Short mmCIF file of C-alpha atoms in Angstrom, two decimals:
data_model
loop_
_atom_site.label_atom_id
_atom_site.label_comp_id
_atom_site.label_asym_id
_atom_site.label_seq_id
_atom_site.Cartn_x
_atom_site.Cartn_y
_atom_site.Cartn_z
CA MET A 26 0.00 0.00 0.00
CA THR A 27 1.38 3.40 -0.99
CA ARG A 28 1.38 5.83 1.93
CA THR A 29 1.30 9.60 2.01
CA VAL A 30 4.03 10.87 4.33
CA VAL A 31 4.42 14.52 5.36
CA LEU A 32 7.92 15.54 6.43
CA THR A 33 8.57 18.85 8.17
CA GLY A 34 12.19 19.96 8.30
CA ALA A 35 12.84 17.89 5.20
CA THR A 36 15.81 19.54 3.52
CA SER A 37 18.70 18.89 5.89
CA GLY A 38 20.13 16.24 8.16
CA ILE A 39 17.80 13.55 9.48
CA GLY A 40 14.82 15.02 7.61
CA ARG A 41 16.58 14.81 4.24
CA ALA A 42 17.79 11.29 4.97
CA ALA A 43 14.22 10.31 5.91
CA ALA A 44 12.85 11.80 2.69
CA ARG A 45 15.27 9.66 0.70
CA GLU A 46 14.37 6.59 2.76
CA PHE A 47 10.62 6.99 2.19
CA ALA A 48 11.16 7.81 -1.51
CA GLY A 49 13.06 4.55 -1.91
CA ARG A 50 10.09 2.71 -0.40
CA GLY A 51 7.69 4.17 -2.97
CA ASP A 52 5.73 6.43 -0.62
CA ARG A 53 4.12 9.68 -1.72
CA LEU A 54 5.89 12.59 -0.10
CA VAL A 55 4.89 16.06 1.06
CA LEU A 56 8.13 17.87 1.86
CA ALA A 57 8.18 21.11 3.87
CA ALA A 58 11.00 23.45 4.88
CA ARG A 59 11.88 27.13 4.68
CA SER A 60 14.10 27.17 1.58
CA PRO A 61 12.38 26.80 -1.83
CA ALA A 62 15.75 26.12 -3.49
CA SER A 63 16.61 23.27 -1.11
CA LEU A 64 13.11 21.83 -1.47
CA ALA A 65 13.38 21.85 -5.27
CA GLU A 66 16.70 20.03 -5.08
CA LEU A 67 15.29 17.39 -2.71
CA ARG A 68 12.14 17.04 -4.83
CA ASP A 69 14.27 16.12 -7.82
CA GLU A 70 16.23 13.57 -5.75
CA CYS A 71 13.05 11.88 -4.53
CA ARG A 72 11.38 11.91 -7.93
CA ALA A 73 14.47 10.28 -9.39
CA ALA A 74 13.90 7.48 -6.87
CA GLY A 75 10.35 7.07 -8.23
CA ALA A 76 8.34 8.93 -5.59
CA ASP A 77 5.40 11.29 -6.16
CA VAL A 78 6.39 14.53 -4.43
CA LEU A 79 4.72 17.76 -3.37
CA VAL A 80 6.93 20.50 -1.92
CA VAL A 81 5.55 23.26 0.32
CA PRO A 82 7.91 26.08 1.36
CA LEU A 83 6.96 27.34 4.81
CA ASP A 84 8.20 28.48 8.18
CA ILE A 85 6.59 26.15 10.70
CA THR A 86 6.73 28.87 13.36
CA SER A 87 4.38 31.09 11.33
CA PRO A 88 0.72 31.06 12.49
CA GLY A 89 -1.44 28.89 10.24
CA ALA A 90 1.49 27.46 8.26
CA VAL A 91 1.15 23.89 9.52
CA ALA A 92 -2.61 23.77 8.93
CA ALA A 93 -2.06 25.09 5.39
CA LEU A 94 0.53 22.35 4.83
CA ALA A 95 -1.94 19.67 5.92
CA GLY A 96 -4.57 21.12 3.60
CA ALA A 97 -2.15 21.09 0.66
CA ALA A 98 -1.23 17.46 1.37
CA GLU A 99 -4.86 16.35 1.50
CA THR A 100 -5.72 18.30 -1.65
CA GLU A 101 -2.84 16.69 -3.56
CA PHE A 102 -3.00 13.11 -2.26
CA GLY A 103 -6.39 12.74 -0.53
CA ARG A 104 -5.16 11.85 2.95
CA ILE A 105 -2.17 11.81 5.30
CA ASP A 106 -1.03 8.42 6.56
CA ALA A 107 2.07 9.50 8.48
CA TRP A 108 3.62 12.76 9.59
CA VAL A 109 7.34 12.85 10.41
CA HIS A 110 8.57 15.97 12.20
CA THR A 111 12.32 16.57 12.19
CA ALA A 112 12.61 20.38 12.07
CA ALA A 113 15.03 21.70 14.70
CA VAL A 114 17.53 24.46 15.32
CA MET A 115 20.25 24.83 17.93
CA ALA A 116 22.27 27.57 19.62
CA TYR A 117 25.42 27.37 21.74
CA GLY A 118 26.17 29.75 24.59
CA ARG A 119 25.96 30.25 28.33
CA PHE A 120 22.33 30.84 29.19
CA ASP A 121 22.83 34.33 30.59
CA GLU A 122 25.01 35.38 27.63
CA THR A 123 22.66 34.12 24.92
CA PRO A 124 20.21 36.73 23.60
CA ALA A 125 16.69 36.14 24.88
CA GLU A 126 15.27 36.19 21.36
CA VAL A 127 17.66 33.37 20.40
CA PHE A 128 16.61 31.16 23.31
CA ASP A 129 12.96 31.89 22.49
CA GLN A 130 13.43 31.02 18.81
CA VAL A 131 15.01 27.67 19.65
CA VAL A 132 12.13 26.76 21.96
CA ARG A 133 9.59 28.12 19.46
CA THR A 134 11.01 25.97 16.66
CA ASP A 135 11.93 22.81 18.53
CA LEU A 136 8.98 22.56 20.93
CA LEU A 137 6.09 24.89 20.11
CA ALA A 138 6.20 24.17 16.37
CA ALA A 139 6.37 20.45 17.13
CA ALA A 140 3.28 20.87 19.31
CA GLU A 141 1.47 22.62 16.45
CA VAL A 142 2.45 19.81 14.08
CA ALA A 143 1.09 17.28 16.57
CA ARG A 144 -2.14 19.26 17.01
CA VAL A 145 -2.80 19.49 13.28
CA ALA A 146 -1.73 15.92 12.50
CA LEU A 147 -3.74 14.30 15.29
CA ARG A 148 -6.91 16.14 14.28
CA ARG A 149 -6.49 14.79 10.73
CA PHE A 150 -5.74 11.29 11.98
CA ARG A 151 -8.78 11.19 14.26
CA ALA A 152 -11.02 12.34 11.43
CA ALA A 153 -9.54 9.75 9.05
CA GLY A 154 -9.63 6.91 11.56
CA GLY A 155 -5.88 6.47 11.90
CA GLY A 156 -2.36 7.68 11.21
CA THR A 157 1.13 7.74 12.66
CA LEU A 158 2.97 10.76 14.04
CA VAL A 159 6.74 10.47 14.45
CA LEU A 160 8.44 13.18 16.49
CA THR A 161 12.22 13.52 16.54
CA GLY A 162 13.52 14.09 20.04
CA SER A 163 17.06 13.63 21.35
CA VAL A 164 19.00 11.88 24.05
CA LEU A 165 19.21 15.47 25.38
CA GLY A 166 15.53 15.09 26.22
CA HIS A 167 16.66 12.72 29.00
CA ILE A 168 19.98 14.24 30.08
CA THR A 169 21.54 17.73 30.20
CA ALA A 170 24.77 19.38 29.09
CA PRO A 171 26.03 22.96 29.43
CA TYR A 172 25.89 25.63 26.71
CA MET A 173 22.76 24.25 24.96
CA SER A 174 20.01 25.38 27.33
CA GLY A 175 17.37 26.31 24.73
CA TYR A 176 17.71 23.06 22.81
CA ILE A 177 17.69 20.95 25.96
CA ALA A 178 14.68 22.76 27.41
CA ALA A 179 12.80 22.18 24.17
CA LYS A 180 13.72 18.49 23.92
CA TRP A 181 12.76 17.83 27.53
CA GLY A 182 9.46 19.52 26.81
CA LEU A 183 9.00 17.41 23.68
CA GLN A 184 9.65 14.25 25.68
CA GLY A 185 6.87 15.16 28.10
CA LEU A 186 4.53 16.20 25.31
CA ALA A 187 5.02 12.93 23.44
CA ARG A 188 4.34 10.90 26.58
CA ALA A 189 1.12 12.82 27.29
CA LEU A 190 -0.04 12.40 23.68
CA GLN A 191 0.65 8.68 23.82
CA GLN A 192 -1.52 8.41 26.91
CA GLU A 193 -4.34 10.32 25.22
CA ALA A 194 -4.02 8.21 22.07
CA ARG A 195 -5.06 5.14 24.04
CA ASP A 196 -8.61 6.42 23.49
CA THR A 197 -8.18 6.78 19.70
CA PRO A 198 -7.58 3.39 18.05
CA GLY A 199 -5.49 3.58 14.92
CA VAL A 200 -3.66 6.76 15.97
CA ARG A 201 -0.03 6.14 16.94
CA ILE A 202 2.61 8.54 18.32
CA CYS A 203 6.28 7.61 18.18
CA LEU A 204 9.34 9.42 19.53
CA VAL A 205 12.76 8.76 17.99
CA ASN A 206 15.65 9.92 20.20
CA PRO A 207 19.04 10.07 18.47
CA GLY A 208 22.37 10.70 20.18
CA SER A 209 25.18 12.38 18.24
CA VAL A 210 24.40 12.33 14.52
CA ASP A 211 26.51 13.41 11.54
CA THR A 212 24.28 16.24 10.32
CA PRO A 213 24.89 19.94 9.54
CA ILE A 214 22.92 21.14 12.59
CA TYR A 215 26.11 21.80 14.57
CA ARG A 216 27.61 24.02 11.84
CA ARG A 217 24.23 25.70 11.25
CA ALA A 218 23.66 26.43 14.96
CA GLY A 219 23.67 29.91 16.39
CA ASN A 220 26.76 30.53 18.49
CA TYR A 221 27.43 32.90 21.39
CA LEU A 222 30.11 30.80 23.06
CA GLY A 223 33.14 31.63 20.93
CA ARG A 224 33.72 27.97 19.98
CA PRO A 225 31.68 26.02 17.40
CA GLY A 226 29.83 22.90 18.43
CA ARG A 227 30.39 19.41 17.09
CA PRO A 228 28.82 15.99 17.75
CA PRO A 229 30.69 14.17 20.54
CA PRO A 230 31.69 10.60 19.66
CA PRO A 231 30.43 8.05 18.95
CA VAL A 232 28.65 9.65 15.99
CA THR A 233 25.75 7.96 14.20
CA ALA A 234 24.95 8.27 10.49
CA PRO A 235 21.71 10.13 9.72
CA GLU A 236 20.66 7.29 7.43
CA ARG A 237 20.49 5.00 10.47
CA VAL A 238 18.12 7.41 12.21
CA ALA A 239 16.07 7.68 9.00
CA ARG A 240 15.67 3.90 8.91
CA ALA A 241 14.51 3.94 12.54
CA ILE A 242 11.93 6.61 11.65
CA ALA A 243 10.66 4.61 8.66
CA HIS A 244 10.47 1.49 10.81
CA CYS A 245 8.29 3.41 13.30
CA VAL A 246 5.87 4.20 10.48
CA ASP A 247 5.87 0.51 9.51
CA ARG A 248 5.60 -0.80 13.07
CA PRO A 249 4.95 2.02 15.55
CA ARG A 250 6.83 2.03 18.86
CA ARG A 251 6.45 4.46 21.73
CA GLU A 252 10.11 5.43 21.86
CA VAL A 253 13.22 4.43 19.93
CA SER A 254 16.75 5.33 21.00
CA VAL A 255 19.44 5.56 18.30
CA GLY A 256 22.98 5.83 19.64
CA ARG A 257 25.42 3.43 21.26
CA LEU A 258 26.00 5.48 24.42
CA ASN A 259 22.49 6.80 24.98
CA VAL A 260 21.70 4.21 27.65
CA VAL A 261 25.04 4.78 29.40
CA MET A 262 24.54 8.56 29.51
CA ARG A 263 20.99 8.21 30.81
CA PHE A 264 22.18 5.79 33.50
CA GLY A 265 24.90 8.18 34.66
CA PHE A 266 22.55 11.16 34.68
CA THR A 267 19.89 9.32 36.69
CA VAL A 268 21.86 7.02 39.00
CA LEU A 269 25.09 8.98 39.51
CA PRO A 270 24.02 12.63 39.22
CA GLY A 271 26.87 14.04 41.30
CA ILE A 272 29.55 12.32 39.23
CA TYR A 273 27.70 13.16 36.03
CA ASP A 274 27.60 16.87 36.84
CA VAL A 275 31.33 16.92 37.66
CA LEU A 276 32.26 15.25 34.38
CA VAL A 277 29.78 16.68 31.87
CA GLY A 278 31.30 20.17 31.65
CA PRO A 279 34.90 19.08 30.93
CA LEU A 280 33.67 16.36 28.54
CA MET A 281 31.49 18.84 26.69
CA ARG A 282 34.38 21.27 26.27
CA LEU A 283 36.69 18.44 25.15
CA ALA A 284 34.42 16.44 22.83
CA GLY A 285 31.41 18.65 22.09
CA LEU A 286 33.15 21.86 21.05
CA SER A 287 35.69 22.62 18.33
CA ARG A 288 38.82 24.59 19.20
CA GLN A 289 38.81 27.30 16.53
CA PRO A 290 37.31 30.64 17.58
CA VAL A 291 34.07 31.89 16.06
CA ALA A 292 32.36 35.28 16.24
CA PRO A 293 28.79 35.48 17.58
CA HIS A 294 26.20 34.68 14.92
CA ASP A 295 22.58 33.52 14.53
CA GLY A 296 23.22 30.54 12.26
CA VAL A 297 19.97 29.48 10.59
CA LEU A 298 17.78 30.41 13.55
CA PHE A 299 15.92 33.18 11.74
CA ALA A 300 16.61 32.49 8.04
CA PRO A 301 17.48 29.39 5.99
CA ASP A 302 20.85 28.80 4.36
CA PRO A 303 20.40 26.61 1.25
CA ASP A 304 24.17 26.25 0.82
CA SER A 305 24.50 24.35 4.11
CA ALA A 306 21.47 22.09 3.65
CA ALA A 307 22.71 18.51 3.30
CA VAL A 308 22.25 15.06 4.81
CA ARG A 309 25.74 14.78 6.29
CA GLY A 310 27.68 17.30 8.32
CA GLY A 311 31.12 15.93 7.49
CA TRP A 312 31.86 14.37 10.87
CA LEU A 313 31.92 10.79 9.55
CA PRO A 314 33.54 9.36 6.41
CA ASP A 315 31.12 8.86 3.53
CA LEU A 316 31.51 5.07 3.37
CA PRO A 317 29.74 4.58 0.01
CA GLN A 318 32.08 7.17 -1.53
CA VAL A 319 35.06 5.48 0.09
CA VAL A 320 33.96 2.11 -1.32
CA ARG A 321 33.49 3.63 -4.78
CA SER A 322 36.91 5.29 -4.60
CA VAL A 323 38.63 2.11 -3.45
CA GLY A 324 36.78 0.10 -6.10
CA GLY A 325 37.77 2.57 -8.79
CA ALA A 326 41.39 2.56 -7.68
CA THR A 327 41.44 -1.24 -7.55
CA ALA A 328 39.98 -1.47 -11.04
CA ALA A 329 42.53 1.02 -12.36
CA VAL A 330 45.42 -0.91 -10.81
CA GLY A 331 44.05 -4.17 -12.17
CA SER A 332 43.74 -2.76 -15.68
CA ALA A 333 47.31 -1.44 -15.52
CA VAL A 334 48.62 -4.82 -14.40
CA LEU A 335 46.75 -6.60 -17.20
CA ARG A 336 48.14 -4.22 -19.78
CA ARG A 337 51.69 -4.91 -18.63
CA LEU A 338 51.13 -8.67 -18.73
CA ARG A 339 49.88 -8.64 -22.29
#
């Protein structure tokens, strides 16, 4: 059965990887993000994979934008079977040194816009008799770290929201709510983050590929689960935060400065908090090697060496 899947935050990172994953499965896609240029590029990628695609440029923090997106999806494809929400922004800085409007924008995008997506999607699902909502949280919805207060506040809020929605959904058969919580992922969000700390952020190891998170999201649409954790150390970090809070608090600051921040200086900037940057929209952030490209390069080099050897033997 061909499904109609709406993806918000579709043009970068986990959202873009998820769009490719669903396109490869033959689903019909409704892709939404702020940049028309990035959406057009992703549309062409997904159509090349054989998917029917509708793109809707929008800012999910704008009043009425999410409802208009749902209406466009239903007009184009008749119904919405799944809604995957991955849109998120991030800012680094000490809480008291980060501009208030920056903190507010992170919470507005990462929590309040997610709540509006859930509100609109669940109303459609109840009217249609079913549907699956997948929200993208974070391991930082269960633990804390310094210099990311807005993002962490939003992800903790999203964790609580998802749990409350799951409890309410017990009264609406056919409606499922899933929460996918990645750890460190190789996406551009760290480079695109606002920064008021003087040092850029980076994903602390071990780093997961966004394609792995995308597969977990697609699997939730296939077989819904309440919560999925993607990351080898997520359980360890949650254990330390909960069971050994004193030790955790002593270690988390030095570890964050060592593994979660780059060393080169950076001037204060807003990143993509208030405007999109099509040039930085990509699946990968460059923190992991692109293994398919490595395999192709090694294969090409091996073939070239083999051809050279054969020519000399003739």
